[in-house]
Amino acid sequence: MSVGKWVREAREPVYSNLTCPFLPEAKNCQKYGKPPGYMYWRWKPDECDLPRFEPKRFLDLVRGKTLAFVGDSLARNQFDSLLCLLSQTEVLIDQQLNPFKKFHKIHFPSSNFTVMVMWTEFYVEGIPSTNGASTASFDIHLDKINTNWTSELPSLDYLVIYGGNWFIRKHYQYESDKLVGCLFCKGENLTEFSMTYVMRRVVRKALESIESCQNCDKLVTFLRSYTTSHFENGLWFSGGICNRTEPLDEAQINLYGHEWEFRRIQREEIERIVIAGFNGVGEAKKKKIYKMLDVTKAMMIRADGHPGAYYNKDFYKNANDCLHWCLPGPVDMWNEMLMHNLIKTSSLD
């Protein structure tokens, strides 16, 4: 599924900014005038086909189930995409979303399906730094899982976790409540850890917490791979733009950046936890299933799919958004890939 290319799509998207009642202002690129060309592409794997999302079939697959997205604002991006897709089949009354609320739960009565989103920047505990750094810095406790999301695990059938974008800034790392190192702190009298070291530690801690969960044997976990931003000529508040009108050519993407290191770590940690779930004779000790939703390369190509300047600027004053994704847009492919995997895992049942 992860090896392929974007091809032209003549059909309209499954939903539009006029037909989705859940579409957040910060992702409503059409309302704010973005040229629509970015919507008319679909991901085509080289060796197979990725079917178009079918809302009714998805609800049939998850009848009586509960699905949660756990992570940062890009986990929320996928949650919003799924709500828009499913709202084309079932109209939900009196269920409103606050774009700044960090926990949401939505119920679809026709299929008794519940979907929720839970915010965590790092999977583990992270609190605003006490080290005199800027407010953008956190104290990350590498050995303490954030129980705000793990406490919900026994109620879930499916889990999609995502993280990575919050590691590209200055942070301080703790173990056993003691300061042990930092990220991007050259000049301070501390051990400077790499982004990849911290990324591996928190992904491993998250997966181990899922694996050790009691009463979670039915749980199917999807780890969605890292997706990069596409800022050019600057960053969020330093004049960065993303005004591409078509997907990039493969020759234009960086195959050696931190994106690939993060993706490699995610793949290795999924493989590690899968092996840990088997005993010496190869028989599964537990029923938990782990899968990777590998979207890194596909999304590196889609520099045209971000809001850029086309969104409600009340959210990020005087900044272009080249990190999140327009709705509808290439982010909907994540849920097509999720649906494909749900079909496969439901057949295992």
PDB file of C-alpha atoms in Angstrom, residues 64-296:
ATOM      1  CA  GLY A  64     -20.761  -2.233  17.720  1.00  0.00           C
ATOM      2  CA  LYS A  65     -17.086  -1.231  17.917  1.00  0.00           C
ATOM      3  CA  THR A  66     -15.093   1.683  19.330  1.00  0.00           C
ATOM      4  CA  LEU A  67     -12.177   3.363  17.541  1.00  0.00           C
ATOM      5  CA  ALA A  68      -9.827   5.989  18.980  1.00  0.00           C
ATOM      6  CA  PHE A  69      -7.253   8.293  17.430  1.00  0.00           C
ATOM      7  CA  VAL A  70      -4.442   9.162  19.851  1.00  0.00           C
ATOM      8  CA  GLY A  71      -1.801  11.793  19.206  1.00  0.00           C
ATOM      9  CA  ASP A  72      -1.348  15.439  18.319  1.00  0.00           C
ATOM     10  CA  SER A  73      -3.194  17.745  15.908  1.00  0.00           C
ATOM     11  CA  LEU A  74      -2.448  15.428  12.977  1.00  0.00           C
ATOM     12  CA  ALA A  75      -4.264  12.618  14.776  1.00  0.00           C
ATOM     13  CA  ARG A  76      -7.121  15.112  15.077  1.00  0.00           C
ATOM     14  CA  ASN A  77      -6.764  15.802  11.333  1.00  0.00           C
ATOM     15  CA  GLN A  78      -7.495  12.121  10.584  1.00  0.00           C
ATOM     16  CA  PHE A  79     -10.364  12.060  13.094  1.00  0.00           C
ATOM     17  CA  ASP A  80     -11.971  15.076  11.386  1.00  0.00           C
ATOM     18  CA  SER A  81     -11.492  13.435   7.984  1.00  0.00           C
ATOM     19  CA  LEU A  82     -13.235  10.258   9.147  1.00  0.00           C
ATOM     20  CA  LEU A  83     -16.171  12.211  10.574  1.00  0.00           C
ATOM     21  CA  CYS A  84     -16.587  14.056   7.273  1.00  0.00           C
ATOM     22  CA  LEU A  85     -16.489  10.781   5.336  1.00  0.00           C
ATOM     23  CA  LEU A  86     -18.991   9.009   7.595  1.00  0.00           C
ATOM     24  CA  SER A  87     -21.339  11.992   7.764  1.00  0.00           C
ATOM     25  CA  GLN A  88     -22.211  11.354   4.117  1.00  0.00           C
ATOM     26  CA  THR A  89     -24.072   8.209   5.210  1.00  0.00           C
ATOM     27  CA  GLU A  90     -25.418   9.143   8.631  1.00  0.00           C
ATOM     28  CA  VAL A  91     -26.487  12.605   9.746  1.00  0.00           C
ATOM     29  CA  LEU A  92     -25.658  13.188  13.405  1.00  0.00           C
ATOM     30  CA  ILE A  93     -27.863  15.616  15.311  1.00  0.00           C
ATOM     31  CA  ASP A  94     -26.743  17.775  18.231  1.00  0.00           C
ATOM     32  CA  GLN A  95     -23.135  16.598  18.185  1.00  0.00           C
ATOM     33  CA  GLN A  96     -20.827  19.604  18.002  1.00  0.00           C
ATOM     34  CA  LEU A  97     -17.035  19.727  17.956  1.00  0.00           C
ATOM     35  CA  ASN A  98     -14.790  22.282  19.645  1.00  0.00           C
ATOM     36  CA  PRO A  99     -11.543  22.577  17.641  1.00  0.00           C
ATOM     37  CA  PHE A 100      -9.608  23.383  20.835  1.00  0.00           C
ATOM     38  CA  LYS A 101     -10.997  20.583  23.006  1.00  0.00           C
ATOM     39  CA  LYS A 102      -8.493  17.749  23.442  1.00  0.00           C
ATOM     40  CA  PHE A 103     -10.963  14.898  23.933  1.00  0.00           C
ATOM     41  CA  HIS A 104     -14.004  14.155  21.778  1.00  0.00           C
ATOM     42  CA  LYS A 105     -16.323  11.188  21.496  1.00  0.00           C
ATOM     43  CA  ILE A 106     -18.877  10.807  18.693  1.00  0.00           C
ATOM     44  CA  HIS A 107     -21.490   8.040  18.451  1.00  0.00           C
ATOM     45  CA  PHE A 108     -23.143   6.726  15.274  1.00  0.00           C
ATOM     46  CA  PRO A 109     -26.461   5.194  16.426  1.00  0.00           C
ATOM     47  CA  SER A 110     -27.276   3.269  13.240  1.00  0.00           C
ATOM     48  CA  SER A 111     -24.235   1.022  13.683  1.00  0.00           C
ATOM     49  CA  ASN A 112     -23.600   1.566  17.405  1.00  0.00           C
ATOM     50  CA  PHE A 113     -20.118   2.755  16.451  1.00  0.00           C
ATOM     51  CA  THR A 114     -18.140   5.176  18.623  1.00  0.00           C
ATOM     52  CA  VAL A 115     -15.118   7.146  17.477  1.00  0.00           C
ATOM     53  CA  MET A 116     -13.001   9.307  19.741  1.00  0.00           C
ATOM     54  CA  VAL A 117      -9.877  11.423  19.647  1.00  0.00           C
ATOM     55  CA  MET A 118      -7.463  11.877  22.557  1.00  0.00           C
ATOM     56  CA  TRP A 119      -4.691  14.448  22.604  1.00  0.00           C
ATOM     57  CA  THR A 120      -1.122  13.667  23.599  1.00  0.00           C
ATOM     58  CA  GLU A 121       1.985  15.365  22.269  1.00  0.00           C
ATOM     59  CA  PHE A 122       4.420  12.620  23.256  1.00  0.00           C
ATOM     60  CA  TYR A 123       2.438   9.502  24.394  1.00  0.00           C
ATOM     61  CA  VAL A 124       4.345   9.858  27.686  1.00  0.00           C
ATOM     62  CA  GLU A 125       3.880  12.613  30.255  1.00  0.00           C
ATOM     63  CA  GLY A 126       4.890  16.024  28.996  1.00  0.00           C
ATOM     64  CA  ILE A 127       4.403  19.222  30.967  1.00  0.00           C
ATOM     65  CA  PRO A 128       5.442  22.817  30.166  1.00  0.00           C
ATOM     66  CA  SER A 129       9.115  23.117  31.028  1.00  0.00           C
ATOM     67  CA  THR A 130      10.299  24.282  34.430  1.00  0.00           C
ATOM     68  CA  ASN A 131      13.811  24.910  33.143  1.00  0.00           C
ATOM     69  CA  GLY A 132      13.382  28.563  32.242  1.00  0.00           C
ATOM     70  CA  ALA A 133      12.983  27.774  28.550  1.00  0.00           C
ATOM     71  CA  SER A 134      10.345  29.147  26.218  1.00  0.00           C
ATOM     72  CA  THR A 135       6.737  28.079  26.677  1.00  0.00           C
ATOM     73  CA  ALA A 136       7.138  25.868  23.591  1.00  0.00           C
ATOM     74  CA  SER A 137       9.458  23.568  25.567  1.00  0.00           C
ATOM     75  CA  PHE A 138       8.265  20.597  27.624  1.00  0.00           C
ATOM     76  CA  ASP A 139       9.615  18.368  30.359  1.00  0.00           C
ATOM     77  CA  ILE A 140       9.209  14.881  28.866  1.00  0.00           C
ATOM     78  CA  HIS A 141       9.126  11.981  31.336  1.00  0.00           C
ATOM     79  CA  LEU A 142      10.403   9.110  29.214  1.00  0.00           C
ATOM     80  CA  ASP A 143       9.420   6.426  31.732  1.00  0.00           C
ATOM     81  CA  LYS A 144       5.897   7.672  32.562  1.00  0.00           C
ATOM     82  CA  ILE A 145       3.087   6.957  30.135  1.00  0.00           C
ATOM     83  CA  ASN A 146       0.335   9.543  29.799  1.00  0.00           C
ATOM     84  CA  THR A 147      -2.577   7.710  31.410  1.00  0.00           C
ATOM     85  CA  ASN A 148      -5.119  10.135  29.968  1.00  0.00           C
ATOM     86  CA  TRP A 149      -5.198   7.896  26.892  1.00  0.00           C
ATOM     87  CA  THR A 150      -4.060   4.509  28.200  1.00  0.00           C
ATOM     88  CA  SER A 151      -6.891   4.467  30.754  1.00  0.00           C
ATOM     89  CA  GLU A 152      -9.322   4.227  27.822  1.00  0.00           C
ATOM     90  CA  LEU A 153      -7.655   1.225  26.175  1.00  0.00           C
ATOM     91  CA  PRO A 154      -9.896  -1.508  27.667  1.00  0.00           C
ATOM     92  CA  SER A 155     -12.941   0.138  26.076  1.00  0.00           C
ATOM     93  CA  LEU A 156     -11.433   0.119  22.564  1.00  0.00           C
ATOM     94  CA  ASP A 157     -11.552  -2.289  19.660  1.00  0.00           C
ATOM     95  CA  TYR A 158      -9.343  -0.237  17.326  1.00  0.00           C
ATOM     96  CA  LEU A 159      -6.625   2.300  18.070  1.00  0.00           C
ATOM     97  CA  VAL A 160      -4.721   4.598  15.695  1.00  0.00           C
ATOM     98  CA  ILE A 161      -1.699   6.304  17.256  1.00  0.00           C
ATOM     99  CA  TYR A 162       0.459   9.032  15.759  1.00  0.00           C
ATOM    100  CA  GLY A 163       3.278  11.244  16.980  1.00  0.00           C
ATOM    101  CA  GLY A 164       6.517  12.929  16.001  1.00  0.00           C
ATOM    102  CA  ASN A 165       6.013  16.565  15.092  1.00  0.00           C
ATOM    103  CA  TRP A 166       6.460  17.838  18.657  1.00  0.00           C
ATOM    104  CA  PHE A 167      10.019  16.490  18.867  1.00  0.00           C
ATOM    105  CA  ILE A 168      11.477  19.048  16.474  1.00  0.00           C
ATOM    106  CA  ARG A 169      11.984  21.668  19.176  1.00  0.00           C
ATOM    107  CA  LYS A 170      13.779  22.194  22.472  1.00  0.00           C
ATOM    108  CA  HIS A 171      12.684  19.828  25.276  1.00  0.00           C
ATOM    109  CA  TYR A 172      14.061  18.375  28.495  1.00  0.00           C
ATOM    110  CA  GLN A 173      14.021  14.643  29.268  1.00  0.00           C
ATOM    111  CA  TYR A 174      13.432  13.075  32.667  1.00  0.00           C
ATOM    112  CA  GLU A 175      13.686   9.565  34.086  1.00  0.00           C
ATOM    113  CA  SER A 176      12.637   8.686  37.641  1.00  0.00           C
ATOM    114  CA  ASP A 177      11.782  12.397  37.967  1.00  0.00           C
ATOM    115  CA  LYS A 178      15.426  13.352  37.397  1.00  0.00           C
ATOM    116  CA  LEU A 179      16.635  15.558  34.548  1.00  0.00           C
ATOM    117  CA  VAL A 180      18.794  13.357  32.297  1.00  0.00           C
ATOM    118  CA  GLY A 181      19.116  15.254  29.022  1.00  0.00           C
ATOM    119  CA  CYS A 182      17.622  17.568  26.471  1.00  0.00           C
ATOM    120  CA  LEU A 183      16.827  18.161  22.819  1.00  0.00           C
ATOM    121  CA  PHE A 184      18.347  21.134  20.951  1.00  0.00           C
ATOM    122  CA  CYS A 185      20.122  22.535  24.028  1.00  0.00           C
ATOM    123  CA  LYS A 186      23.680  23.066  22.811  1.00  0.00           C
ATOM    124  CA  GLY A 187      25.611  25.168  25.274  1.00  0.00           C
ATOM    125  CA  GLU A 188      23.753  23.921  28.333  1.00  0.00           C
ATOM    126  CA  ASN A 189      25.473  21.599  30.793  1.00  0.00           C
ATOM    127  CA  LEU A 190      23.264  18.647  29.881  1.00  0.00           C
ATOM    128  CA  THR A 191      23.494  15.492  27.803  1.00  0.00           C
ATOM    129  CA  GLU A 192      22.023  16.332  24.410  1.00  0.00           C
ATOM    130  CA  PHE A 193      19.850  13.528  23.104  1.00  0.00           C
ATOM    131  CA  SER A 194      18.954  13.113  19.457  1.00  0.00           C
ATOM    132  CA  MET A 195      15.399  13.365  18.155  1.00  0.00           C
ATOM    133  CA  THR A 196      15.580   9.737  17.065  1.00  0.00           C
ATOM    134  CA  TYR A 197      16.602   8.548  20.537  1.00  0.00           C
ATOM    135  CA  VAL A 198      13.666  10.313  22.184  1.00  0.00           C
ATOM    136  CA  MET A 199      11.292   9.214  19.422  1.00  0.00           C
ATOM    137  CA  ARG A 200      12.257   5.568  19.880  1.00  0.00           C
ATOM    138  CA  ARG A 201      11.882   5.751  23.653  1.00  0.00           C
ATOM    139  CA  VAL A 202       8.357   7.167  23.580  1.00  0.00           C
ATOM    140  CA  VAL A 203       7.105   4.938  20.743  1.00  0.00           C
ATOM    141  CA  ARG A 204       8.452   1.896  22.584  1.00  0.00           C
ATOM    142  CA  LYS A 205       6.841   3.047  25.833  1.00  0.00           C
ATOM    143  CA  ALA A 206       3.506   3.556  24.087  1.00  0.00           C
ATOM    144  CA  LEU A 207       3.517   0.134  22.422  1.00  0.00           C
ATOM    145  CA  GLU A 208       4.659  -1.610  25.599  1.00  0.00           C
ATOM    146  CA  SER A 209       1.837   0.070  27.507  1.00  0.00           C
ATOM    147  CA  ILE A 210      -0.657  -1.205  24.939  1.00  0.00           C
ATOM    148  CA  GLU A 211       0.857  -4.706  25.035  1.00  0.00           C
ATOM    149  CA  SER A 212       0.713  -4.847  28.835  1.00  0.00           C
ATOM    150  CA  CYS A 213      -2.888  -3.583  28.997  1.00  0.00           C
ATOM    151  CA  GLN A 214      -5.201  -5.943  30.872  1.00  0.00           C
ATOM    152  CA  ASN A 215      -8.593  -6.696  29.293  1.00  0.00           C
ATOM    153  CA  CYS A 216      -7.313  -5.455  25.919  1.00  0.00           C
ATOM    154  CA  ASP A 217      -6.904  -8.772  24.106  1.00  0.00           C
ATOM    155  CA  LYS A 218      -9.344  -7.752  21.360  1.00  0.00           C
ATOM    156  CA  LEU A 219      -7.453  -4.527  20.591  1.00  0.00           C
ATOM    157  CA  VAL A 220      -6.118  -3.865  17.086  1.00  0.00           C
ATOM    158  CA  THR A 221      -3.513  -1.077  17.038  1.00  0.00           C
ATOM    159  CA  PHE A 222      -2.460   0.901  13.976  1.00  0.00           C
ATOM    160  CA  LEU A 223       0.632   3.090  14.168  1.00  0.00           C
ATOM    161  CA  ARG A 224       0.442   5.723  11.426  1.00  0.00           C
ATOM    162  CA  SER A 225       3.845   6.685  10.137  1.00  0.00           C
ATOM    163  CA  TYR A 226       5.355  10.143  10.373  1.00  0.00           C
ATOM    164  CA  THR A 227       4.285  12.904   7.974  1.00  0.00           C
ATOM    165  CA  THR A 228       6.351  15.993   7.327  1.00  0.00           C
ATOM    166  CA  SER A 229       5.495  19.636   6.791  1.00  0.00           C
ATOM    167  CA  HIS A 230       6.214  21.472   3.522  1.00  0.00           C
ATOM    168  CA  PHE A 231       7.303  24.949   4.605  1.00  0.00           C
ATOM    169  CA  GLU A 232       9.429  26.796   2.068  1.00  0.00           C
ATOM    170  CA  ASN A 233      11.396  30.026   2.616  1.00  0.00           C
ATOM    171  CA  GLY A 234      10.794  29.938   6.357  1.00  0.00           C
ATOM    172  CA  LEU A 235       8.680  28.268   9.040  1.00  0.00           C
ATOM    173  CA  TRP A 236       5.404  28.943  10.889  1.00  0.00           C
ATOM    174  CA  PHE A 237       6.080  32.486  12.026  1.00  0.00           C
ATOM    175  CA  SER A 238       9.052  33.388   9.856  1.00  0.00           C
ATOM    176  CA  GLY A 239       7.411  33.743   6.461  1.00  0.00           C
ATOM    177  CA  GLY A 240       7.181  30.062   5.477  1.00  0.00           C
ATOM    178  CA  ILE A 241       4.877  29.306   2.548  1.00  0.00           C
ATOM    179  CA  CYS A 242       3.460  26.266   0.750  1.00  0.00           C
ATOM    180  CA  ASN A 243       1.911  27.452  -2.488  1.00  0.00           C
ATOM    181  CA  ARG A 244       2.510  24.417  -4.703  1.00  0.00           C
ATOM    182  CA  THR A 245      -0.422  23.571  -6.974  1.00  0.00           C
ATOM    183  CA  GLU A 246       0.467  19.960  -7.847  1.00  0.00           C
ATOM    184  CA  PRO A 247       2.124  17.010  -6.096  1.00  0.00           C
ATOM    185  CA  LEU A 248       5.904  16.980  -6.126  1.00  0.00           C
ATOM    186  CA  ASP A 249       7.902  14.677  -8.351  1.00  0.00           C
ATOM    187  CA  GLU A 250       9.677  11.909  -6.454  1.00  0.00           C
ATOM    188  CA  ALA A 251      12.980  13.495  -7.444  1.00  0.00           C
ATOM    189  CA  GLN A 252      11.992  16.582  -5.424  1.00  0.00           C
ATOM    190  CA  ILE A 253      11.558  14.852  -2.069  1.00  0.00           C
ATOM    191  CA  ASN A 254      14.324  14.344   0.495  1.00  0.00           C
ATOM    192  CA  LEU A 255      14.989  10.640   1.000  1.00  0.00           C
ATOM    193  CA  TYR A 256      17.542  11.144   3.774  1.00  0.00           C
ATOM    194  CA  GLY A 257      15.897  13.488   6.278  1.00  0.00           C
ATOM    195  CA  HIS A 258      14.522  12.934   9.768  1.00  0.00           C
ATOM    196  CA  GLU A 259      11.218  11.850   8.205  1.00  0.00           C
ATOM    197  CA  TRP A 260      12.755   8.550   7.149  1.00  0.00           C
ATOM    198  CA  GLU A 261      14.533   8.088  10.467  1.00  0.00           C
ATOM    199  CA  PHE A 262      11.229   8.543  12.325  1.00  0.00           C
ATOM    200  CA  ARG A 263       9.487   6.146   9.951  1.00  0.00           C
ATOM    201  CA  ARG A 264      12.276   3.566  10.377  1.00  0.00           C
ATOM    202  CA  ILE A 265      11.967   3.756  14.153  1.00  0.00           C
ATOM    203  CA  GLN A 266       8.196   3.329  13.986  1.00  0.00           C
ATOM    204  CA  ARG A 267       8.528   0.268  11.753  1.00  0.00           C
ATOM    205  CA  GLU A 268      11.214  -1.280  13.942  1.00  0.00           C
ATOM    206  CA  GLU A 269       9.216  -0.749  17.111  1.00  0.00           C
ATOM    207  CA  ILE A 270       6.085  -2.285  15.565  1.00  0.00           C
ATOM    208  CA  GLU A 271       8.155  -5.311  14.506  1.00  0.00           C
ATOM    209  CA  ARG A 272       9.675  -5.528  17.994  1.00  0.00           C
ATOM    210  CA  ILE A 273       6.313  -5.562  19.777  1.00  0.00           C
ATOM    211  CA  VAL A 274       4.897  -8.117  17.339  1.00  0.00           C
ATOM    212  CA  ILE A 275       7.825 -10.456  18.052  1.00  0.00           C
ATOM    213  CA  ALA A 276       7.365  -9.876  21.789  1.00  0.00           C
ATOM    214  CA  GLY A 277       3.775 -11.053  21.451  1.00  0.00           C
ATOM    215  CA  PHE A 278       4.875 -14.553  20.406  1.00  0.00           C
ATOM    216  CA  ASN A 279       6.453 -17.310  22.459  1.00  0.00           C
ATOM    217  CA  GLY A 280       9.373 -19.549  21.545  1.00  0.00           C
ATOM    218  CA  VAL A 281       7.345 -21.914  19.340  1.00  0.00           C
ATOM    219  CA  GLY A 282       5.727 -19.151  17.329  1.00  0.00           C
ATOM    220  CA  GLU A 283       2.269 -19.396  18.831  1.00  0.00           C
ATOM    221  CA  ALA A 284       0.526 -16.158  19.695  1.00  0.00           C
ATOM    222  CA  LYS A 285       0.314 -15.550  23.438  1.00  0.00           C
ATOM    223  CA  LYS A 286      -2.183 -12.730  23.017  1.00  0.00           C
ATOM    224  CA  LYS A 287      -4.809 -11.680  20.541  1.00  0.00           C
ATOM    225  CA  LYS A 288      -3.557  -8.127  20.125  1.00  0.00           C
ATOM    226  CA  ILE A 289      -2.789  -7.152  16.537  1.00  0.00           C
ATOM    227  CA  TYR A 290      -0.357  -4.403  15.477  1.00  0.00           C
ATOM    228  CA  LYS A 291      -0.246  -2.821  12.024  1.00  0.00           C
ATOM    229  CA  MET A 292       1.580   0.051  10.362  1.00  0.00           C
ATOM    230  CA  LEU A 293      -0.260   2.632   8.258  1.00  0.00           C
ATOM    231  CA  ASP A 294       2.729   3.691   6.191  1.00  0.00           C
ATOM    232  CA  VAL A 295       1.906   7.052   4.593  1.00  0.00           C
ATOM    233  CA  THR A 296       5.267   8.834   4.879  1.00  0.00           C
TER     234      THR A 296
END
